C-alpha cells in the first residue's frame, strides 16, 4: 500500500540533521511506528523554507514543498501581506505534480488548517482522508474569548500593524482558513478523529462522511516517566503548558493565580512552559489584567524539550490547562500519561479525553474563580487526586498505546481503500 502524507512539518526527516523539535513530536512518533509496517510504502510531502530535491531517509521518501521567504525585513513584511488565495494557487500545481510522481493508493492529509485539502478536487481516482488536529472555524468563534478585540487593538502599536504582526491580521487569517476548512470538510469522504467534538463538527459539515477513531502516539519520555508522589510539595507546584495565542487562556491563568494570592493562604508556584517574560502575548495579558506574573507566583519556563517537560510534570503537584478552545490537547494527554492530577478547561474535545471527577477535573473555560477554587480543593485532597491520576494514566496508556494506534490507522486505511475500490485490499 503506497501512502502519501501531506503534513505541515518535515516529520522524521529532521533527524537526519540531528535537529530537535519542541512541537509536532506526535507525528514523528506515528511515523516511526508506521515505518515498522512492511506493507506500507510511506511518502511525506511537507512545507519547507528551503529549496531541496526529494530525498529518502530511513526508507521514507520526502518531498519538500518550498514556501519562499525573503531574507530582508521588508521582504518579511511583504510575505506576511500575501493573500492566502495567491499562495494556494501557487502551491496547488506543486501538490498535483507530487501526486502524479508518487502515484499513491491513498492520500492522508494531516490537519485541515493548510492548503493541502485543495488536492481532493484533482484526484478523484485516489481516496483522500483528513486527520483532524484543530478546527479553525470554531476556533475563530472563540478567538477573542479571553481578551476583547478592542482591548487587544488599543495595546498594539502602529508599527506592529505595518509589520503585519498584529492580532487582527492573525484573526483574518484564521477566518479565511476556517472558511476554506469548511469547504474541505464539506467534500471530505473520510475523516480520522478522536473526540466527540470533532465527530460532531465534521458531521455537521458533512453527515455522509465516514468517520474513524484514530488516536495519537505521544512522545517517548511521557510513557517512561511516572508521577509517584506520596504527598504534595510544601510549596504546591502547578504547571501549565501554553503556546502564544490570544485564545490560549493565559489571562485566565493570571486571574486565577491572583485569586489564590488574594483569598487563600496556599503556598504555590505556577510554572508556565511555552511562554517567556519578554513575549508580546505575555505582556499583552499582563497589561490587560493589570497582573504581573512575578507578583502572583507565576514563573515563565519558556520552551522545553520532551525530556525536560516530562521531568517537570513528574515534579509537579497539579497540571492545569486553561485554553478557551481545544480539540484533544496533547499537553493534557501527556500529563495524564505521566499520572499527575489534571485540571482542565471544559472546552472543545477535552471531555472526551478526561472524564470529570473520574480522571481529573473539568471547569468552564475562562472561569478564574472555578479554576482557583478547584486548585484549592485538589491541594486539600492528595489521596483522591492520586487515585484520579492513576486512573488517568491507565486510560492514557491504553489510548496512546503505539500498537493500538497503528492498528486503528492501518484498519482505517484498508477500509478506505476497500470502500474506494469496491474490492478487498491485500496489503
CSV table of C-alpha atoms in Angstrom, one decimal:
chain,number,residue,atom,x,y,z
A,1,UNK,CA,0.0,0.0,0.0
A,2,UNK,CA,1.6,3.3,-1.1
A,3,UNK,CA,0.5,6.1,1.2
A,4,UNK,CA,1.2,9.8,0.6
A,5,UNK,CA,1.1,12.1,3.7
A,6,UNK,CA,0.7,15.9,3.4
A,7,UNK,CA,2.0,17.4,6.6
A,8,UNK,CA,2.9,20.9,8.0
A,9,UNK,CA,6.2,19.7,9.3
A,10,UNK,CA,9.1,17.6,7.9
A,11,UNK,CA,8.2,14.8,10.3
A,12,UNK,CA,11.0,12.3,10.9
A,13,UNK,CA,13.4,13.8,8.3
A,14,UNK,CA,14.6,16.4,10.8
A,15,UNK,CA,16.5,13.6,12.5
A,16,UNK,CA,18.9,13.4,9.5
A,17,UNK,CA,20.4,16.8,10.6
A,18,UNK,CA,20.2,16.0,14.4
A,19,UNK,CA,17.6,18.7,14.8
A,20,UNK,CA,15.5,18.5,18.0
A,21,UNK,CA,11.9,19.6,17.8
A,22,UNK,CA,9.7,21.1,20.5
A,23,UNK,CA,6.4,20.8,18.7
A,24,UNK,CA,4.9,18.2,16.3
A,25,UNK,CA,6.6,15.3,18.1
A,26,UNK,CA,3.5,13.1,18.0
A,27,UNK,CA,3.6,13.0,14.2
A,28,UNK,CA,7.3,11.8,14.3
A,29,UNK,CA,6.2,9.1,16.8
A,30,UNK,CA,3.4,8.0,14.5
A,31,UNK,CA,5.8,7.9,11.5
A,32,UNK,CA,8.4,5.8,13.5
A,33,UNK,CA,5.7,3.2,14.1
A,34,UNK,CA,4.4,3.3,10.5
A,35,UNK,CA,8.0,2.5,9.3
A,36,UNK,CA,7.7,-0.8,11.0
A,37,UNK,CA,4.8,-1.8,8.8
A,38,UNK,CA,6.4,-3.7,5.9
A,39,UNK,CA,3.2,-3.4,3.9
A,40,UNK,CA,3.1,0.4,3.8
A,41,UNK,CA,5.3,2.4,1.5
A,42,UNK,CA,5.3,5.9,3.1
A,43,UNK,CA,5.9,9.2,1.3
A,44,UNK,CA,5.8,12.5,3.1
A,45,UNK,CA,5.2,15.9,1.4
A,46,UNK,CA,5.8,18.9,3.7
A,47,UNK,CA,6.2,22.6,3.6
A,48,UNK,CA,9.9,23.7,3.6
A,49,UNK,CA,11.5,27.1,3.9
A,50,UNK,CA,14.5,26.0,1.8
A,51,UNK,CA,14.6,24.6,-1.7
A,52,UNK,CA,15.7,21.0,-1.9
A,53,UNK,CA,15.0,18.0,-4.1
A,54,UNK,CA,13.0,14.9,-2.9
A,55,UNK,CA,15.1,12.6,-0.8
A,56,UNK,CA,14.9,9.3,1.0
A,57,UNK,CA,15.7,8.9,4.7
A,58,UNK,CA,15.1,5.8,6.8
A,59,UNK,CA,13.1,4.2,4.0
A,60,UNK,CA,10.7,7.1,3.7
A,61,UNK,CA,10.6,9.3,0.7
A,62,UNK,CA,10.3,13.0,1.5
A,63,UNK,CA,9.0,15.7,-0.9
A,64,UNK,CA,9.6,19.3,0.2
A,65,UNK,CA,7.2,22.0,-0.9
A,66,UNK,CA,9.0,25.3,-1.0
A,67,UNK,CA,7.4,28.2,0.8
A,68,UNK,CA,9.6,31.1,-0.3
A,69,UNK,CA,10.6,33.5,2.4
A,70,UNK,CA,12.6,36.7,1.7
A,71,UNK,CA,15.5,37.4,4.0
A,72,UNK,CA,15.2,41.2,4.4
A,73,UNK,CA,12.9,42.8,7.0
A,74,UNK,CA,10.9,44.5,4.2
A,75,UNK,CA,10.7,41.1,2.5
A,76,UNK,CA,9.3,39.5,5.6
A,77,UNK,CA,6.6,42.2,5.9
A,78,UNK,CA,5.6,41.7,2.2
A,79,UNK,CA,5.5,38.0,2.7
A,80,UNK,CA,3.1,38.4,5.7
A,81,UNK,CA,0.8,40.5,3.5
A,82,UNK,CA,0.5,37.9,0.8
A,83,UNK,CA,-3.1,36.9,0.0
A,84,UNK,CA,-3.6,33.3,1.2
A,85,UNK,CA,-5.5,32.6,-2.0
A,86,UNK,CA,-2.5,33.6,-4.1
A,87,UNK,CA,-0.3,31.2,-2.0
A,88,UNK,CA,-2.9,28.4,-2.6
A,89,UNK,CA,-2.8,29.0,-6.3
A,90,UNK,CA,1.0,28.7,-6.3
A,91,UNK,CA,1.1,25.6,-4.2
A,92,UNK,CA,-1.7,23.6,-5.9
A,93,UNK,CA,0.2,22.7,-9.1
A,94,UNK,CA,3.2,21.5,-6.9
A,95,UNK,CA,0.9,19.2,-4.9
A,96,UNK,CA,-0.6,17.8,-8.2
A,97,UNK,CA,2.9,17.1,-9.5
A,98,UNK,CA,3.8,15.3,-6.3
A,99,UNK,CA,0.7,13.1,-6.5
A,100,UNK,CA,1.5,12.3,-10.2
A,101,UNK,CA,5.0,11.5,-9.2
A,102,UNK,CA,4.2,9.3,-6.2
A,103,UNK,CA,1.1,7.6,-7.6
A,104,UNK,CA,-0.2,6.7,-4.2
A,105,UNK,CA,-3.0,4.3,-3.3
A,106,UNK,CA,-4.2,6.7,-0.6
A,107,UNK,CA,-3.6,10.3,0.4
A,108,UNK,CA,-3.6,11.2,4.1
A,109,UNK,CA,-3.8,14.9,4.9
A,110,UNK,CA,-2.7,15.8,8.5
A,111,UNK,CA,-4.8,18.7,9.6
A,112,UNK,CA,-7.3,20.9,7.8
A,113,UNK,CA,-5.6,24.3,8.5
A,114,UNK,CA,-3.3,24.5,5.5
A,115,UNK,CA,-3.7,24.3,1.7
A,116,UNK,CA,-3.4,20.6,1.4
A,117,UNK,CA,-7.1,19.9,1.2
A,118,UNK,CA,-7.2,21.6,-2.2
A,119,UNK,CA,-5.9,18.4,-3.8
A,120,UNK,CA,-9.1,16.5,-3.2
A,121,UNK,CA,-10.7,18.2,-6.2
A,122,UNK,CA,-8.0,17.0,-8.5
A,123,UNK,CA,-7.5,13.3,-7.5
A,124,UNK,CA,-11.0,11.8,-7.9
A,125,UNK,CA,-9.4,8.4,-8.5
A,126,UNK,CA,-7.4,8.4,-5.3
A,127,UNK,CA,-9.1,8.3,-1.8
A,128,UNK,CA,-8.2,11.2,0.4
A,129,UNK,CA,-8.5,11.1,4.2
A,130,UNK,CA,-8.2,14.0,6.6
A,131,UNK,CA,-7.0,13.6,10.2
A,132,UNK,CA,-8.4,16.3,12.4
A,133,UNK,CA,-6.0,18.2,14.6
A,134,UNK,CA,-7.7,21.5,15.5
A,135,UNK,CA,-10.6,23.1,13.7
A,136,UNK,CA,-10.2,26.7,12.8
A,137,UNK,CA,-13.8,27.6,12.1
A,138,UNK,CA,-14.9,27.0,15.7
A,139,UNK,CA,-11.6,28.4,17.0
A,140,UNK,CA,-12.3,31.6,15.2
A,141,UNK,CA,-15.6,31.9,17.2
A,142,UNK,CA,-13.6,31.7,20.4
A,143,UNK,CA,-10.6,33.8,19.2
A,144,UNK,CA,-11.3,36.8,21.4
A,145,UNK,CA,-12.9,34.9,24.3
A,146,UNK,CA,-10.3,35.9,26.9
A,147,UNK,CA,-9.5,39.5,25.8
A,148,UNK,CA,-11.9,41.5,23.7
A,149,UNK,CA,-10.8,42.7,20.2
A,150,UNK,CA,-10.9,46.4,21.2
A,151,UNK,CA,-8.7,45.8,24.2
A,152,UNK,CA,-6.2,43.9,22.1
A,153,UNK,CA,-6.1,46.6,19.4
A,154,UNK,CA,-5.5,49.5,21.7
A,155,UNK,CA,-2.5,47.7,23.1
A,156,UNK,CA,-0.9,47.1,19.7
A,157,UNK,CA,1.3,49.7,18.1
A,158,UNK,CA,1.0,51.2,14.6
A,159,UNK,CA,4.4,49.6,13.8
A,160,UNK,CA,3.0,46.2,14.6
A,161,UNK,CA,0.2,46.8,12.1
A,162,UNK,CA,2.7,47.9,9.4
A,163,UNK,CA,4.9,44.9,10.0
A,164,UNK,CA,1.8,42.6,9.7
A,165,UNK,CA,2.2,41.0,13.1
A,166,UNK,CA,-0.9,42.5,14.7
A,167,UNK,CA,-3.6,40.2,16.2
A,168,UNK,CA,-6.3,41.3,13.8
A,169,UNK,CA,-4.3,40.1,10.8
A,170,UNK,CA,-4.0,36.7,12.6
A,171,UNK,CA,-7.7,36.7,13.2
A,172,UNK,CA,-8.4,37.4,9.5
A,173,UNK,CA,-6.1,34.5,8.6
A,174,UNK,CA,-8.0,32.3,11.0
A,175,UNK,CA,-11.3,33.4,9.5
A,176,UNK,CA,-10.3,32.8,5.9
A,177,UNK,CA,-8.6,29.5,6.6
A,178,UNK,CA,-11.7,28.5,8.7
A,179,UNK,CA,-14.0,29.1,5.7
A,180,UNK,CA,-11.6,27.1,3.5
A,181,UNK,CA,-11.5,24.3,6.1
A,182,UNK,CA,-15.3,24.1,6.0
A,183,UNK,CA,-15.1,23.8,2.2
A,184,UNK,CA,-12.6,21.0,2.5
A,185,UNK,CA,-14.7,19.1,5.1
A,186,UNK,CA,-18.0,19.5,3.2
A,187,UNK,CA,-16.4,17.5,0.4
A,188,UNK,CA,-14.3,15.1,2.6
A,189,UNK,CA,-15.4,11.5,2.3
A,190,UNK,CA,-13.1,10.1,5.1
A,191,UNK,CA,-12.2,11.6,8.5
A,192,UNK,CA,-9.8,10.4,11.2
A,193,UNK,CA,-10.7,11.9,14.6
A,194,UNK,CA,-10.7,11.2,18.3
A,195,UNK,CA,-13.2,13.3,20.2
A,196,UNK,CA,-17.0,13.7,20.3
A,197,UNK,CA,-16.3,17.4,19.4
A,198,UNK,CA,-14.5,16.7,16.2
A,199,UNK,CA,-17.0,14.0,15.4
A,200,UNK,CA,-19.9,16.4,15.8
A,201,UNK,CA,-18.3,19.3,13.9
A,202,UNK,CA,-17.3,17.2,10.9
A,203,UNK,CA,-20.7,15.5,11.0
A,204,UNK,CA,-22.4,19.0,10.8
A,205,UNK,CA,-20.4,19.9,7.7
A,206,UNK,CA,-20.8,16.5,6.0
A,207,UNK,CA,-23.2,14.0,7.6
A,208,UNK,CA,-22.2,11.4,4.9
A,209,UNK,CA,-18.5,11.3,5.7
A,210,UNK,CA,-17.1,8.1,7.1
A,211,UNK,CA,-15.5,8.7,10.5
A,212,UNK,CA,-12.8,6.6,12.1
A,213,UNK,CA,-11.3,6.9,15.6
A,214,UNK,CA,-7.5,7.1,15.4
A,215,UNK,CA,-5.7,8.3,18.5
A,216,UNK,CA,-2.2,9.7,18.7
A,217,UNK,CA,1.2,8.3,19.7
A,218,UNK,CA,2.8,10.7,22.1
A,219,UNK,CA,6.5,11.4,22.7
A,220,UNK,CA,8.5,8.7,24.3
A,221,UNK,CA,9.5,10.3,27.6
A,222,UNK,CA,5.9,10.6,28.7
A,223,UNK,CA,5.5,6.8,28.6
A,224,UNK,CA,8.6,6.2,30.6
A,225,UNK,CA,8.4,8.8,33.4
A,226,UNK,CA,5.6,8.5,36.0
A,227,UNK,CA,4.2,10.6,38.9
A,228,UNK,CA,4.8,8.6,42.1
A,229,UNK,CA,4.4,11.1,44.9
A,230,UNK,CA,3.3,10.1,48.4
A,231,UNK,CA,2.4,13.7,49.3
A,232,UNK,CA,2.3,17.2,47.8
A,233,UNK,CA,5.3,19.5,47.9
A,234,UNK,CA,5.4,22.0,50.8
A,235,UNK,CA,5.1,24.6,48.0
A,236,UNK,CA,2.4,23.4,45.6
A,237,UNK,CA,3.8,23.2,42.1
A,238,UNK,CA,1.2,23.9,39.5
A,239,UNK,CA,2.3,23.5,35.8
A,240,UNK,CA,0.6,24.7,32.6
A,241,UNK,CA,1.8,24.4,29.0
A,242,UNK,CA,0.7,27.3,26.9
A,243,UNK,CA,1.6,28.4,23.4
A,244,UNK,CA,1.4,32.1,22.5
A,245,UNK,CA,-2.1,32.7,21.2
A,246,UNK,CA,-5.0,35.0,22.1
A,247,UNK,CA,-7.4,32.2,22.8
A,248,UNK,CA,-5.0,30.1,24.9
A,249,UNK,CA,-6.2,31.5,28.2
A,250,UNK,CA,-3.1,32.9,29.8
A,251,UNK,CA,-5.1,35.9,31.0
A,252,UNK,CA,-7.3,33.4,32.9
A,253,UNK,CA,-4.3,31.8,34.4
A,254,UNK,CA,-3.0,35.2,35.8
A,255,UNK,CA,-6.5,36.0,37.2
A,256,UNK,CA,-6.7,32.5,38.8
A,257,UNK,CA,-3.3,33.0,40.4
A,258,UNK,CA,-4.3,36.4,41.7
A,259,UNK,CA,-7.4,34.9,43.3
A,260,UNK,CA,-5.3,32.3,45.1
A,261,UNK,CA,-3.0,35.0,46.4
A,262,UNK,CA,-5.9,37.3,47.5
A,263,UNK,CA,-8.2,34.8,49.1
A,264,UNK,CA,-6.1,31.9,50.3
A,265,UNK,CA,-3.0,31.1,52.2
A,266,UNK,CA,-2.0,28.4,49.7
A,267,UNK,CA,1.8,28.4,49.2
A,268,UNK,CA,2.2,27.8,45.5
A,269,UNK,CA,4.3,28.4,42.4
A,270,UNK,CA,2.7,28.3,39.0
A,271,UNK,CA,5.1,27.2,36.3
A,272,UNK,CA,4.3,28.1,32.7
A,273,UNK,CA,6.0,26.2,30.0
A,274,UNK,CA,6.0,27.7,26.5
A,275,UNK,CA,5.9,31.4,27.4
A,276,UNK,CA,8.7,33.8,28.4
A,277,UNK,CA,8.7,37.0,30.3
A,278,UNK,CA,9.5,39.2,27.3
A,279,UNK,CA,7.0,37.8,24.9
A,280,UNK,CA,4.4,40.0,23.2
A,281,UNK,CA,1.4,37.9,24.1
A,282,UNK,CA,2.6,37.6,27.7
A,283,UNK,CA,3.0,41.4,28.0
A,284,UNK,CA,-0.5,41.8,26.5
A,285,UNK,CA,-2.1,39.6,29.0
A,286,UNK,CA,-0.3,41.2,32.0
A,287,UNK,CA,-1.3,44.6,30.7
A,288,UNK,CA,-4.9,43.7,30.1
A,289,UNK,CA,-5.4,42.1,33.5
A,290,UNK,CA,-3.1,44.6,35.4
A,291,UNK,CA,-1.4,41.5,36.9
A,292,UNK,CA,2.3,41.0,36.8
A,293,UNK,CA,3.2,37.3,36.7
A,294,UNK,CA,6.0,37.7,39.2
A,295,UNK,CA,3.5,39.3,41.7
A,296,UNK,CA,1.3,36.2,41.7
A,297,UNK,CA,3.9,33.5,41.9
A,298,UNK,CA,3.7,32.7,38.1
A,299,UNK,CA,7.1,31.7,36.7
A,300,UNK,CA,7.9,31.5,33.0
A,301,UNK,CA,9.9,28.5,31.9
A,302,UNK,CA,10.0,29.1,28.1
A,303,UNK,CA,10.2,26.2,25.6
A,304,UNK,CA,11.2,22.8,26.9
A,305,UNK,CA,12.2,19.5,25.3
A,306,UNK,CA,10.0,16.5,25.8
A,307,UNK,CA,12.5,15.0,28.2
A,308,UNK,CA,12.7,18.2,30.4
A,309,UNK,CA,8.9,18.6,30.3
A,310,UNK,CA,8.2,15.1,31.4
A,311,UNK,CA,10.5,15.7,34.4
A,312,UNK,CA,8.8,19.0,35.2
A,313,UNK,CA,5.4,17.2,35.2
A,314,UNK,CA,6.7,14.4,37.4
A,315,UNK,CA,7.8,17.0,40.0
A,316,UNK,CA,4.6,19.0,39.7
A,317,UNK,CA,1.6,18.6,42.0
A,318,UNK,CA,-1.2,19.7,39.6
A,319,UNK,CA,-1.3,20.2,35.9
A,320,UNK,CA,-3.7,23.0,34.9
A,321,UNK,CA,-4.9,23.6,31.3
A,322,UNK,CA,-6.6,26.9,30.7
A,323,UNK,CA,-7.3,27.2,27.0
A,324,UNK,CA,-10.6,28.6,25.7
A,325,UNK,CA,-10.8,26.1,22.8
A,326,UNK,CA,-9.0,22.8,22.0
A,327,UNK,CA,-9.7,19.5,20.3
A,328,UNK,CA,-7.6,17.0,22.2
A,329,UNK,CA,-4.8,18.9,23.8
A,330,UNK,CA,-1.6,16.9,23.7
A,331,UNK,CA,-0.4,18.6,26.9
A,332,UNK,CA,-3.4,17.2,28.8
A,333,UNK,CA,-2.8,13.7,27.2
A,334,UNK,CA,0.9,13.9,28.2
A,335,UNK,CA,0.0,14.9,31.8
A,336,UNK,CA,-2.5,12.1,32.0
A,337,UNK,CA,0.2,9.7,30.7
A,338,UNK,CA,2.6,10.8,33.4
A,339,UNK,CA,-0.2,10.4,36.1
A,340,UNK,CA,-0.1,14.0,37.5
A,341,UNK,CA,-3.5,15.2,38.8
A,342,UNK,CA,-5.1,17.2,36.0
A,343,UNK,CA,-7.5,20.2,36.0
A,344,UNK,CA,-8.6,21.4,32.5
A,345,UNK,CA,-11.0,23.7,30.7
A,346,UNK,CA,-14.2,22.1,29.6
A,347,UNK,CA,-13.7,23.2,26.0
A,348,UNK,CA,-13.9,21.5,22.6
A,349,UNK,CA,-12.9,17.9,22.9
A,350,UNK,CA,-11.4,17.8,26.4
A,351,UNK,CA,-14.4,16.0,27.9
A,352,UNK,CA,-13.6,13.1,25.5
A,353,UNK,CA,-10.0,13.0,26.8
A,354,UNK,CA,-10.6,13.3,30.5
A,355,UNK,CA,-13.8,12.3,32.4
A,356,UNK,CA,-14.7,14.9,35.1
A,357,UNK,CA,-14.4,13.5,38.6
A,358,UNK,CA,-13.1,10.2,37.4
A,359,UNK,CA,-9.7,11.0,35.9
A,360,UNK,CA,-9.3,14.7,36.9
A,361,UNK,CA,-11.5,17.8,36.9
A,362,UNK,CA,-13.0,19.9,34.2
A,363,UNK,CA,-14.1,23.5,34.7
A,364,UNK,CA,-15.7,26.1,32.3
A,365,UNK,CA,-13.1,27.9,30.2
A,366,UNK,CA,-12.4,31.4,31.3
A,367,UNK,CA,-13.8,30.9,34.8
A,368,UNK,CA,-10.8,32.0,37.0
A,369,UNK,CA,-12.9,31.6,40.2
A,370,UNK,CA,-13.7,27.9,39.4
A,371,UNK,CA,-10.1,27.2,38.4
A,372,UNK,CA,-8.7,28.8,41.6
A,373,UNK,CA,-11.3,27.0,43.7
A,374,UNK,CA,-10.6,23.7,42.1
A,375,UNK,CA,-6.9,24.1,42.8
A,376,UNK,CA,-7.7,24.7,46.5
A,377,UNK,CA,-9.9,21.6,46.5
A,378,UNK,CA,-7.1,19.5,44.9
A,379,UNK,CA,-4.5,20.8,47.2
A,380,UNK,CA,-6.6,19.5,50.1
A,381,UNK,CA,-7.3,16.1,48.6
A,382,UNK,CA,-4.0,14.4,47.9
A,383,UNK,CA,-5.2,10.8,48.3
A,384,UNK,CA,-8.2,11.3,46.0
A,385,UNK,CA,-6.2,13.2,43.4
A,386,UNK,CA,-3.6,10.5,43.4
A,387,UNK,CA,-6.3,7.9,42.6
A,388,UNK,CA,-7.6,10.2,39.8
A,389,UNK,CA,-4.1,10.5,38.4
A,390,UNK,CA,-3.6,6.7,38.4
A,391,UNK,CA,-7.0,6.3,36.6
A,392,UNK,CA,-5.9,8.9,34.0
A,393,UNK,CA,-2.6,7.2,33.4
A,394,UNK,CA,-4.3,3.8,32.8
A,395,UNK,CA,-6.7,5.4,30.4
A,396,UNK,CA,-3.9,7.3,28.6
A,397,UNK,CA,-1.6,4.2,28.3
A,398,UNK,CA,-4.4,2.3,26.6
A,399,UNK,CA,-5.5,5.2,24.4
A,400,UNK,CA,-2.0,6.1,23.3
A,401,UNK,CA,-0.6,2.6,23.1
A,402,UNK,CA,1.5,2.7,19.9
A,403,UNK,CA,0.4,-0.7,18.7
A,404,UNK,CA,-3.2,0.1,19.3
A,405,UNK,CA,-2.9,3.4,17.4
A,406,UNK,CA,-1.1,1.7,14.4
A,407,UNK,CA,-3.9,-0.9,14.3
A,408,UNK,CA,-6.5,1.8,14.3
A,409,UNK,CA,-4.8,3.6,11.5
A,410,UNK,CA,-4.0,0.7,9.3
A,411,UNK,CA,-7.5,-0.7,9.7
A,412,UNK,CA,-8.8,2.7,8.6
A,413,UNK,CA,-6.5,2.8,5.6
A,414,UNK,CA,-7.6,-0.7,4.5
A,415,UNK,CA,-11.3,0.1,4.9
A,416,UNK,CA,-11.0,3.3,3.0
A,417,UNK,CA,-9.3,1.5,0.1
A,418,UNK,CA,-12.0,-1.2,0.2
A,419,UNK,CA,-14.7,1.4,0.0
A,420,UNK,CA,-13.0,3.4,-2.7
A,421,UNK,CA,-12.2,0.4,-4.9
A,422,UNK,CA,-15.2,-1.7,-4.1
A,423,UNK,CA,-12.9,-4.7,-3.5
A,424,UNK,CA,-10.9,-6.3,-0.7
A,425,UNK,CA,-7.4,-5.0,-0.4
A,426,UNK,CA,-4.4,-7.2,0.1
A,427,UNK,CA,-1.6,-5.3,1.8
